[in-house]
mmCIF file of C-alpha atoms and ligand atoms in Angstrom:
data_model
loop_
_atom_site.group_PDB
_atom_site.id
_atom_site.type_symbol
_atom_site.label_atom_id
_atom_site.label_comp_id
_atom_site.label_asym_id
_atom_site.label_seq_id
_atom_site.Cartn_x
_atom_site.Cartn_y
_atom_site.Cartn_z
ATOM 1 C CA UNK F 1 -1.639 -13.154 0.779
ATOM 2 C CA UNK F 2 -1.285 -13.219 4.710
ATOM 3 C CA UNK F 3 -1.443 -10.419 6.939
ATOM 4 C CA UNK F 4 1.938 -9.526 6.926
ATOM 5 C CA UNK F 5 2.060 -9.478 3.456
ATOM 6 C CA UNK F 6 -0.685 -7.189 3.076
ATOM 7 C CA UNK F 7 0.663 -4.498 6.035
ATOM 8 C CA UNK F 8 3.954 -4.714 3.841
ATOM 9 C CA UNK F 9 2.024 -3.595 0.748
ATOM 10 C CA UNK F 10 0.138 -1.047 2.858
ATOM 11 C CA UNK F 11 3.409 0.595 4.269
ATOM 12 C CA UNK F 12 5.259 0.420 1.141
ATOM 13 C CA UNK F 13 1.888 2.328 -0.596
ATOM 14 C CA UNK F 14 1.612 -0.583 -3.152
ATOM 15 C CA UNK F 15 -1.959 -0.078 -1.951
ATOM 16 C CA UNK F 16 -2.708 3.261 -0.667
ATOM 17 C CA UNK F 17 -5.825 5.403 0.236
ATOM 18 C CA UNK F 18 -7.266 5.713 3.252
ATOM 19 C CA UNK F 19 -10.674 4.003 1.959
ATOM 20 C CA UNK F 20 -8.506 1.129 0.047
ATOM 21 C CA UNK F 21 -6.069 0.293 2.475
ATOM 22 C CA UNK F 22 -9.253 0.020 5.271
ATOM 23 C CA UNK F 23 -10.496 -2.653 2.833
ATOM 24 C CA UNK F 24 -7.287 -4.464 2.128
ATOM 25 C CA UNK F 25 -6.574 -4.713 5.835
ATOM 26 C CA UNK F 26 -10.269 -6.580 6.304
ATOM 27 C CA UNK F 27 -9.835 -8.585 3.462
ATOM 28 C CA UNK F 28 -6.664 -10.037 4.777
ATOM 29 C CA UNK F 29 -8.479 -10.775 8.529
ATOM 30 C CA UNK F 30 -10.749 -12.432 6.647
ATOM 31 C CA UNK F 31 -8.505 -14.342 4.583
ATOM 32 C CA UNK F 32 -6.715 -15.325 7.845
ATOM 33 C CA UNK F 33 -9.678 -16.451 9.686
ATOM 34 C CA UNK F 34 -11.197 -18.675 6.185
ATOM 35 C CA UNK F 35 -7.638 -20.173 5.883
ATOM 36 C CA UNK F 36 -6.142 -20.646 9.887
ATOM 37 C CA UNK F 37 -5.118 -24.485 10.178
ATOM 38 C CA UNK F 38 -5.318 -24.589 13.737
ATOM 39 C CA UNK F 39 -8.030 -26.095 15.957
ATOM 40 C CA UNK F 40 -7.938 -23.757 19.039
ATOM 41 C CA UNK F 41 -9.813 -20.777 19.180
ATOM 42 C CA UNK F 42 -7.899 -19.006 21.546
ATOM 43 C CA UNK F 43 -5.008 -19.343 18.938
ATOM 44 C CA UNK F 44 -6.865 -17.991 16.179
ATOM 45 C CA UNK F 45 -7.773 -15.074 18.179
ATOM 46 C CA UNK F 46 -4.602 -14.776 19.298
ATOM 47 C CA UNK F 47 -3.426 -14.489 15.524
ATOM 48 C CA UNK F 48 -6.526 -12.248 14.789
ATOM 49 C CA UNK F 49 -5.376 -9.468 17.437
ATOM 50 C CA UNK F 50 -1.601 -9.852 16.353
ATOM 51 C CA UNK F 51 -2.768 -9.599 12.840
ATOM 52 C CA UNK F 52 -4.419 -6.470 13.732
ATOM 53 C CA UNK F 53 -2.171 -5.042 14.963
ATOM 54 C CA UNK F 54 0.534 -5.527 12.166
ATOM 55 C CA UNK F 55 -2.355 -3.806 9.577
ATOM 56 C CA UNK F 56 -2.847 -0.964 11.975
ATOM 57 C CA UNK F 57 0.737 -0.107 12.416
ATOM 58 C CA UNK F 58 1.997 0.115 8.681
ATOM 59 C CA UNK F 59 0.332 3.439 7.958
ATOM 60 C CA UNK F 60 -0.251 5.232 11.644
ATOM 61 C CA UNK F 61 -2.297 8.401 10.276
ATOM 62 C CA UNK F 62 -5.289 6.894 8.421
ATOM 63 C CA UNK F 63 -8.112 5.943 11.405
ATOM 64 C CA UNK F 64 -10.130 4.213 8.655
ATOM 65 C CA UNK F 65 -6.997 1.344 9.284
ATOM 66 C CA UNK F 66 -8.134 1.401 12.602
ATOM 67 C CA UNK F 67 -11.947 1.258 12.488
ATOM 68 C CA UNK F 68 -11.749 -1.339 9.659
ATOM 69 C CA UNK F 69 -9.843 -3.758 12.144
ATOM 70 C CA UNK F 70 -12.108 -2.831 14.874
ATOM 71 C CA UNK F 71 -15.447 -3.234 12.626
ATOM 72 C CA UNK F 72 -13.973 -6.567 11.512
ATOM 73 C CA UNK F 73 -13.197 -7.875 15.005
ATOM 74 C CA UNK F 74 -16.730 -6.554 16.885
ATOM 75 C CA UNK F 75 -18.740 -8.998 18.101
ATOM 76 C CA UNK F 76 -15.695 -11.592 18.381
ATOM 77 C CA UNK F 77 -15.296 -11.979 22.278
ATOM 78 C CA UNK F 78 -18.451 -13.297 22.120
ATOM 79 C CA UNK F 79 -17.371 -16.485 20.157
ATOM 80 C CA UNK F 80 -17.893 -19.646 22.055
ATOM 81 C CA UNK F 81 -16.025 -22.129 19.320
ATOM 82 C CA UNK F 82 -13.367 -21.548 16.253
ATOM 83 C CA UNK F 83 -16.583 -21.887 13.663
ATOM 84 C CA UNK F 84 -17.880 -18.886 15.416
ATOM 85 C CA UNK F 85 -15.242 -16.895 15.479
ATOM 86 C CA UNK F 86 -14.035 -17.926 12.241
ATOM 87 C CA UNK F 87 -17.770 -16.540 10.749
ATOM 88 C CA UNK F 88 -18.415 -13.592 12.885
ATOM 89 C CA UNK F 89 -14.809 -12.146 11.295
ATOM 90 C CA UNK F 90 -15.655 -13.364 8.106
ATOM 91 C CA UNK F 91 -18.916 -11.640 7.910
ATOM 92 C CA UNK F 92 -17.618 -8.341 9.655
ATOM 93 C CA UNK F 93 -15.029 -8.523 6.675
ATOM 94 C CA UNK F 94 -17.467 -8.792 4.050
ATOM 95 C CA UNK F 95 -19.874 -6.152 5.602
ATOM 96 C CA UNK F 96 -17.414 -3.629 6.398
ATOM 97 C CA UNK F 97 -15.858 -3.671 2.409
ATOM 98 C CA UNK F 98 -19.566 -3.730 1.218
ATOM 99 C CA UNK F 99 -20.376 -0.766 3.160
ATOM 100 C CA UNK F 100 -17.109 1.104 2.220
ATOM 101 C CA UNK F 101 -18.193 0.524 -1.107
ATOM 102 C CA UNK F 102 -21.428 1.789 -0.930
ATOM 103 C CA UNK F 103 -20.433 4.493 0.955
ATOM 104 C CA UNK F 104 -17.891 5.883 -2.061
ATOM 105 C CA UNK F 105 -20.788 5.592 -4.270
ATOM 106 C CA UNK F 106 -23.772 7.507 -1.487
ATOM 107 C CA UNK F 107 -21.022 10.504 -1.011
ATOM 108 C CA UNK F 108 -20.635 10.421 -4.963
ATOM 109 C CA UNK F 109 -23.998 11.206 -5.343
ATOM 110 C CA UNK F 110 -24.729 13.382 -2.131
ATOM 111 C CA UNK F 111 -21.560 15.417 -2.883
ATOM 112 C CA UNK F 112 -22.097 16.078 -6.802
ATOM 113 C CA UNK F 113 -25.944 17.792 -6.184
ATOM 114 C CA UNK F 114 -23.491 20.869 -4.664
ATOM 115 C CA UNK F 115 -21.516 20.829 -8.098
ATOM 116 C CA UNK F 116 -22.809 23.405 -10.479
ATOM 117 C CA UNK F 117 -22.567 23.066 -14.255
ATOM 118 C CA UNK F 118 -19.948 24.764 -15.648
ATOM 119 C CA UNK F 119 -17.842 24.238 -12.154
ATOM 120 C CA UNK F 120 -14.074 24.428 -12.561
ATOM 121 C CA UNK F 121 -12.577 22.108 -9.148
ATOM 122 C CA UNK F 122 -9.490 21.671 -7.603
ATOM 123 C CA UNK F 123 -8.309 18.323 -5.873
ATOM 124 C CA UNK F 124 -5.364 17.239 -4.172
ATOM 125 C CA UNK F 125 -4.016 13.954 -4.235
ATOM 126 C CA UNK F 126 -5.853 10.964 -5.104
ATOM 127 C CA UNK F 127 -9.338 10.484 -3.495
ATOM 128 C CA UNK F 128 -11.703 7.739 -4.688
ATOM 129 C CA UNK F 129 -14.583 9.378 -2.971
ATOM 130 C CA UNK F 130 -13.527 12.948 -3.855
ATOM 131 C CA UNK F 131 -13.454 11.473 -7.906
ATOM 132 C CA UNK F 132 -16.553 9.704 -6.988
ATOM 133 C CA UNK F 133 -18.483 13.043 -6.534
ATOM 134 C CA UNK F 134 -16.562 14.303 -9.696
ATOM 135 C CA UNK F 135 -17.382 11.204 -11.797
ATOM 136 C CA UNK F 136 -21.176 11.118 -10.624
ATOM 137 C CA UNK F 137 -21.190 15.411 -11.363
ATOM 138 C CA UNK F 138 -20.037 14.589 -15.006
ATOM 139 C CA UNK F 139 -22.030 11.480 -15.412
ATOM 140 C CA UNK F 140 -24.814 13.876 -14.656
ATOM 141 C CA UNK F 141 -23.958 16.139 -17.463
ATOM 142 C CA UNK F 142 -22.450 18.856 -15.387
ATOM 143 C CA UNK F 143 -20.086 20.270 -17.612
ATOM 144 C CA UNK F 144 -16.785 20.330 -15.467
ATOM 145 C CA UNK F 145 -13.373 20.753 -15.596
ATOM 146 C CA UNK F 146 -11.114 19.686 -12.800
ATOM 147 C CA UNK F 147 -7.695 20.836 -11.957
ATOM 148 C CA UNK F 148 -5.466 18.504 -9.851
ATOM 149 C CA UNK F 149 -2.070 19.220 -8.128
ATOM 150 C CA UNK F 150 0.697 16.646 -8.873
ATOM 151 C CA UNK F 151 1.141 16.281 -5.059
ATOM 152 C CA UNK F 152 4.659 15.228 -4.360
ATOM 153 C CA UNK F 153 6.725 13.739 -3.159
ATOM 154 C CA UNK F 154 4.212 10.344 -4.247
ATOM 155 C CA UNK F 155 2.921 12.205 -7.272
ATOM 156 C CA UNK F 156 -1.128 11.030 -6.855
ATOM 157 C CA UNK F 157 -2.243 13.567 -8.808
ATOM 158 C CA UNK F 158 -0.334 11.268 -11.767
ATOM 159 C CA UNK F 159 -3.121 8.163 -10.629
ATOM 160 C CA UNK F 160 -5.522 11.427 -10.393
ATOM 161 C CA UNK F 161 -4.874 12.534 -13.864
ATOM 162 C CA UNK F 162 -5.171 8.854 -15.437
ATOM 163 C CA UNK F 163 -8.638 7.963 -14.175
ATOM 164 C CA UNK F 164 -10.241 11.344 -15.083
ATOM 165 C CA UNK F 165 -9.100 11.307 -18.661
ATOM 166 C CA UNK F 166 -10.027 7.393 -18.925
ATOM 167 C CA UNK F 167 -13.442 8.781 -17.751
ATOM 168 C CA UNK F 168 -13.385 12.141 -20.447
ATOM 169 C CA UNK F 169 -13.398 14.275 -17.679
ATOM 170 C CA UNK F 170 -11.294 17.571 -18.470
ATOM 171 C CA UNK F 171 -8.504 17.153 -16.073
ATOM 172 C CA UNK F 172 -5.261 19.755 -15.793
ATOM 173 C CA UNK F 173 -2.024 18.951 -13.413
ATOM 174 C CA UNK F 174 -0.635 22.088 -11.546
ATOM 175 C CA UNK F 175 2.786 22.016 -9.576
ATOM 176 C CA UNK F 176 1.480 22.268 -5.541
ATOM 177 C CA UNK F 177 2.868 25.474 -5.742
ATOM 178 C CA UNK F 178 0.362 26.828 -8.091
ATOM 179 C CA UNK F 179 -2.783 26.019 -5.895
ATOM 180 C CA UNK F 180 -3.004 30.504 -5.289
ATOM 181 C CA UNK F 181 -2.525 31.178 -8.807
ATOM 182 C CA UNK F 182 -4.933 29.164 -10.149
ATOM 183 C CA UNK F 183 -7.168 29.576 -7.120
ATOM 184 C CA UNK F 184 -8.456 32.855 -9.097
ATOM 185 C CA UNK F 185 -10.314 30.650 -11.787
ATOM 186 C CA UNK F 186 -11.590 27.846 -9.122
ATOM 187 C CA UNK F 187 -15.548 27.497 -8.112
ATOM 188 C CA UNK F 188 -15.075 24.800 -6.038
ATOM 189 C CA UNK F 189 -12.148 22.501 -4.256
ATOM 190 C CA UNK F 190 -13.047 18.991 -3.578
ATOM 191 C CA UNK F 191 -10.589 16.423 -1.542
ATOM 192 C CA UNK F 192 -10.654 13.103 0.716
ATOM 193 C CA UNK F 193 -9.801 12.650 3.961
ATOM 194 C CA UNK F 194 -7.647 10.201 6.016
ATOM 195 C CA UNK F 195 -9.001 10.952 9.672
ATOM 196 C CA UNK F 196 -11.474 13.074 10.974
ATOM 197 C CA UNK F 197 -10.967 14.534 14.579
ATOM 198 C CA UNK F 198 -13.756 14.658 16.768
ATOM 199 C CA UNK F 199 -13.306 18.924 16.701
ATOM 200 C CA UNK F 200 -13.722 18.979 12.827
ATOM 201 C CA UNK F 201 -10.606 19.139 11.766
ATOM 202 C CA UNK F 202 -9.335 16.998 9.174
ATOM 203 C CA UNK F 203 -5.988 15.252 8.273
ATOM 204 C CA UNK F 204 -5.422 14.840 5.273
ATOM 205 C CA UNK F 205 -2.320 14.478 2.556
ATOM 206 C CA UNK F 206 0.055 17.074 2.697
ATOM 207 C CA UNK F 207 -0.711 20.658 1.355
ATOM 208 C CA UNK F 208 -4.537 20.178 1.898
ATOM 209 C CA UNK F 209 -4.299 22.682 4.268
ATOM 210 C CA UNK F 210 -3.028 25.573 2.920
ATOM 211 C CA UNK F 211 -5.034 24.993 -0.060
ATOM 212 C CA UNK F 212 -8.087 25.186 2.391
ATOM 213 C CA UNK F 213 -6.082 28.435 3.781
ATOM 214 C CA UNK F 214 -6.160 29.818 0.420
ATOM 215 C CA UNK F 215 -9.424 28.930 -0.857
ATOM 216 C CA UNK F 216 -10.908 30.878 2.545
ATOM 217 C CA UNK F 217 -8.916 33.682 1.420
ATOM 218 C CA UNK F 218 -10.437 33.379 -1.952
ATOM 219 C CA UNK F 219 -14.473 32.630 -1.281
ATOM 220 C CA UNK F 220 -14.135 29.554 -2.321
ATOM 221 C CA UNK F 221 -16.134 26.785 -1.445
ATOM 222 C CA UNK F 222 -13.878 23.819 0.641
ATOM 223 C CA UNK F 223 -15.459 20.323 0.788
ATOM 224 C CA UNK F 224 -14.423 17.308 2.045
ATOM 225 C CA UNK F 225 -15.588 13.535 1.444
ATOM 226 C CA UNK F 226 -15.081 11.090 4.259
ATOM 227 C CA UNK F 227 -16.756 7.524 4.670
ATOM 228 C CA UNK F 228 -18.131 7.701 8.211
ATOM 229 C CA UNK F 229 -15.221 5.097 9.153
ATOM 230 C CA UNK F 230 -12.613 8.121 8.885
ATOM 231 C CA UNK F 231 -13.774 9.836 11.890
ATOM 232 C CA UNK F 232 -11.809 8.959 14.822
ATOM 233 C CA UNK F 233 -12.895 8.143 18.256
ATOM 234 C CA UNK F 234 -9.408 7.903 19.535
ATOM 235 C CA UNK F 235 -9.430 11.952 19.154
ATOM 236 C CA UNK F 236 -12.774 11.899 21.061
ATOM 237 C CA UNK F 237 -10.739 10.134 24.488
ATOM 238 C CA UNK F 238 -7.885 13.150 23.638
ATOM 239 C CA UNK F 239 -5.070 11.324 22.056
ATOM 240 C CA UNK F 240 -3.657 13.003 19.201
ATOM 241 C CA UNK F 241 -3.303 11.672 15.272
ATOM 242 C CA UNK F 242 0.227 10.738 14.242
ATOM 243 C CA UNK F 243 1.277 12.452 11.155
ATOM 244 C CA UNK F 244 3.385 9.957 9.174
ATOM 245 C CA UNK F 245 6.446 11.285 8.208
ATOM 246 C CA UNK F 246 8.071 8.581 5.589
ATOM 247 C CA UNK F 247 11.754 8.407 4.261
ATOM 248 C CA UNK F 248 14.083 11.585 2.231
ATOM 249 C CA UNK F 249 14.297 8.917 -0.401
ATOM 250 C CA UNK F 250 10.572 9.875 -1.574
ATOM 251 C CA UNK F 251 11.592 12.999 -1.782
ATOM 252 C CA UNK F 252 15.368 13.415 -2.902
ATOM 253 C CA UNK F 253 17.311 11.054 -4.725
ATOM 254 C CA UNK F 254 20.376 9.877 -3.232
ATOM 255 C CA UNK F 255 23.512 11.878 -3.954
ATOM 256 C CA UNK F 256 21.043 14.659 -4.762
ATOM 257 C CA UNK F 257 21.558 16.436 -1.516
ATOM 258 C CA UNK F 258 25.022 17.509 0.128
ATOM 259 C CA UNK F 259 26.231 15.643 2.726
ATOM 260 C CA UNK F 260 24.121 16.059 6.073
ATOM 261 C CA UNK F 261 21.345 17.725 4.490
ATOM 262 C CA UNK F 262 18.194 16.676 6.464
ATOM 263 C CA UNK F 263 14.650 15.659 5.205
ATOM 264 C CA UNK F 264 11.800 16.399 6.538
ATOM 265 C CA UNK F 265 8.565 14.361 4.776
ATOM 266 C CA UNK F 266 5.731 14.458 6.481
ATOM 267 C CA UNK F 267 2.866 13.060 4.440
ATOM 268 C CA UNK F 268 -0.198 14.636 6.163
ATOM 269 C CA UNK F 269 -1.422 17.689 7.671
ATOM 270 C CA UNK F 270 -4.491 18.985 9.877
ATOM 271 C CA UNK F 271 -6.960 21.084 8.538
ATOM 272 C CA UNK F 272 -8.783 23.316 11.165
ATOM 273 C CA UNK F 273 -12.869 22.897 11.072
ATOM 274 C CA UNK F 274 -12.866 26.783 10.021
ATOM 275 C CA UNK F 275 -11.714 26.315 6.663
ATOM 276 C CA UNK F 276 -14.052 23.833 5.641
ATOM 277 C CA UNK F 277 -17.655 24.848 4.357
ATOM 278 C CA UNK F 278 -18.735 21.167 4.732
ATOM 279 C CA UNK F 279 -17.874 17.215 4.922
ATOM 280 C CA UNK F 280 -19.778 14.976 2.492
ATOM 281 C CA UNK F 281 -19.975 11.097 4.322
ATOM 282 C CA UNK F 282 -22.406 8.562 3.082
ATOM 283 C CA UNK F 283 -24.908 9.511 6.152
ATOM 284 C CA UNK F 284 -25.280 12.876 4.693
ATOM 285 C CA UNK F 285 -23.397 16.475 4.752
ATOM 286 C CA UNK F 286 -22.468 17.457 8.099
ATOM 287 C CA UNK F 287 -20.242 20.747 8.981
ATOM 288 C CA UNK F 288 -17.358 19.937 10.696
ATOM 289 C CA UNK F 289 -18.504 20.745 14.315
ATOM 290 C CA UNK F 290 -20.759 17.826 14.009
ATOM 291 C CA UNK F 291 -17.765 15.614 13.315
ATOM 292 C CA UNK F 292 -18.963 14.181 17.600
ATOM 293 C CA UNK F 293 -22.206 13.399 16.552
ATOM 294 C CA UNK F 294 -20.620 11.137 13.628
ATOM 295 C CA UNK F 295 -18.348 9.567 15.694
ATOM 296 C CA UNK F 296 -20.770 8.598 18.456
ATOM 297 C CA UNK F 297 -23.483 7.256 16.676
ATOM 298 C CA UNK F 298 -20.974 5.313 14.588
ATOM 299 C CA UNK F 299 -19.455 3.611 17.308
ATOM 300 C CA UNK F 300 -21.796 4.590 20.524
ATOM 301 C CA UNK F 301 -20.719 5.296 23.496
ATOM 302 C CA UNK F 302 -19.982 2.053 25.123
ATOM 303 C CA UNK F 303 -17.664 1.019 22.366
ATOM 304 C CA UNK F 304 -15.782 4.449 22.878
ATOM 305 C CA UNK F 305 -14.914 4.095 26.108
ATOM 306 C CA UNK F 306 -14.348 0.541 26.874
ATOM 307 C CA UNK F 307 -12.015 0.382 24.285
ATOM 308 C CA UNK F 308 -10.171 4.093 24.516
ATOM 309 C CA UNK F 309 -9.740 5.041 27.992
ATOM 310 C CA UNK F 310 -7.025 2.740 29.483
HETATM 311 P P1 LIG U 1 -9.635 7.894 -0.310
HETATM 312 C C1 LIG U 1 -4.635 9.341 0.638
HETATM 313 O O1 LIG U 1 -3.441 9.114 1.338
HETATM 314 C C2 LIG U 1 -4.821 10.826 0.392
HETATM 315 O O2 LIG U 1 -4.457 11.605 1.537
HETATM 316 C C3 LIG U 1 -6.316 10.846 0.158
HETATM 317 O O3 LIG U 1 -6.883 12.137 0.204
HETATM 318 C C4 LIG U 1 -6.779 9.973 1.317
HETATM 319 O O4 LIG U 1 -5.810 8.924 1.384
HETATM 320 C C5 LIG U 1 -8.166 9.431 1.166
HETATM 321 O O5 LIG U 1 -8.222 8.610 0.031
HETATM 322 P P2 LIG U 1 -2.247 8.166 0.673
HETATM 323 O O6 LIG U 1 -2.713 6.754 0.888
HETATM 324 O O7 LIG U 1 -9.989 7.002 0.865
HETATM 325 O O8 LIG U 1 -2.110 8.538 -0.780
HETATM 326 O O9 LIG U 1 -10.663 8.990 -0.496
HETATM 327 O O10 LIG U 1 -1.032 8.517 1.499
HETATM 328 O O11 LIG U 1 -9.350 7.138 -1.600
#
């Protein structure tokens, strides 16, 4: 599968998640550099950055895209010959989807030691490290129930659904427009995140934030899991996240509307750091005004700047 192919499957949400999609974009770098024909290196690097590129721009919200490419290509300037380059981006590759998946199972187990017995939890969407705290909570013997919103237009809480009753977790789908009347009966909401902002907030799939709105009006407990590579240092140099907006198809069938009815679908919103109690990431739980120190000692400051502030 070359690169292109993979930032098709990406945009089309063949794959999708913000963790999965980070990992499917590295393993195709690294595919490219194991399998690249050529014998110049300034060719293959050349192909590397438009590569890149391609990945990054088939799903603009989700920073863990970003840092993925970026934590695959570190390092590579300083590649004298092709066998260098070729390793140092096959070895980022293989380190950064090790980590990722390491990191889904740290925040599993860091996130589930706040989930009480008994616990009744609402998620939104599809998160594999949100169901990773879940999974590890029940695994534990914590005797949970979870209630997850079908999240249209995609439907994710369908793929949500599935996996928890594979696993025997209890597992009810509400309409999104349910979230306040069942937020009566919830202990505890749980959901992922695509990017952090260095202020806190969080941007995540759309409807996560007035179901953080409405859990603060209830006194309930709002947590977010995030891999550390879904904190964005582009928000840290000031320049806003892009909320995706994809097409009315998703959302309408055609000849469902009258003519010149618009559609608006964005797929993401922002969260402010307010309405969220904490953020579980694989170096530990943080509140959201530490979101800077996250992003700085992921990346340091030398990598911020010399690669944000044109
Ligand atoms: P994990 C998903 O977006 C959802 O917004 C989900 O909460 C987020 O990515 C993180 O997913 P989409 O790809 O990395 O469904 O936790 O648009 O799996």
């Amino acid at each position: 599968m070359g690169v292109e192919r993979a930032a098709d499957a990406i945009r089309s949400m063949e794959v999708r998640g913000a963790g999965r999609i980070a990992r499917y974009a590295a393993e195709a770098m690294k595919k490219l550099a194991q399998e690249y024909q050529g014998g110049s290196l300034e060719e293959l690097r050349a192909e590397l950055k438009s590569g890149g590129e391609k990945l990054i721009e088939s799903r603009p919200t989700a920073v863990s895209l970003w840092n993925g490419v970026q934590s695959v290509m570190r390092g590579s300037g300083e590649a004298s010959t092709l066998d260098d380059l070729r390793n140092i981006v096959v070895r980022n590759a293989e380190d950064f989807i090790d980590r990722s998946n390491r990191a889904t199972q740290l925040i599993g187990q860091i996130g589930a030691r706040r989930v009480n017995d008994g616990d009744r939890i609402l998620t939104h969407c599809n998160s594999s490290v949100a169901l990773s705290v879940i999974r590890t909570a029940f695994k534990e013997g914590k005797r949970i129930s979870v209630f997850a919103t079908e999240s249209r237009p995609w439907r994710q809480g369908l793929i949500t659904v599935r996996e928890l009753a594979e696993d025997g977790i209890p597992v009810t789908m509400i309409v999104d427009s349910a979230v306040r009347w069942i937020m009566k009966d919830i202990d505890l909401v749980i959901v992922g995140a695509d990017t952090i902002a260095s202020n806190g907030a969080v941007i995540n799939k759309i409807g996560t934030s007035q179901i953080a709105l409405v859990a603060h009006e209830a006194r309930v407990p709002f947590v977010v899991c995030a891999e550390t590579y879904k904190f964005s240092s582009m928000t840290l140099s000031g320049k806003p996240v892009k909320i995706e907006e994809r097409s009315a198809e998703e959302v309408a069938g055609s000849g469902e509307l009258p003519e010149g009815v618009e559609v608006l679908n964005p797929v993401f919103d922002a969260t402010p750091p307010e309405y969220i109690d904490y953020i579980v990431t694989e170096i530990g739980l943080i509140p959201p005004c530490a979101s800077y120190e996250v992003i700085v000692r992921m990346l340091g400051h030398e990598f911020l700047f010399e690669n944000q502030i044109e």
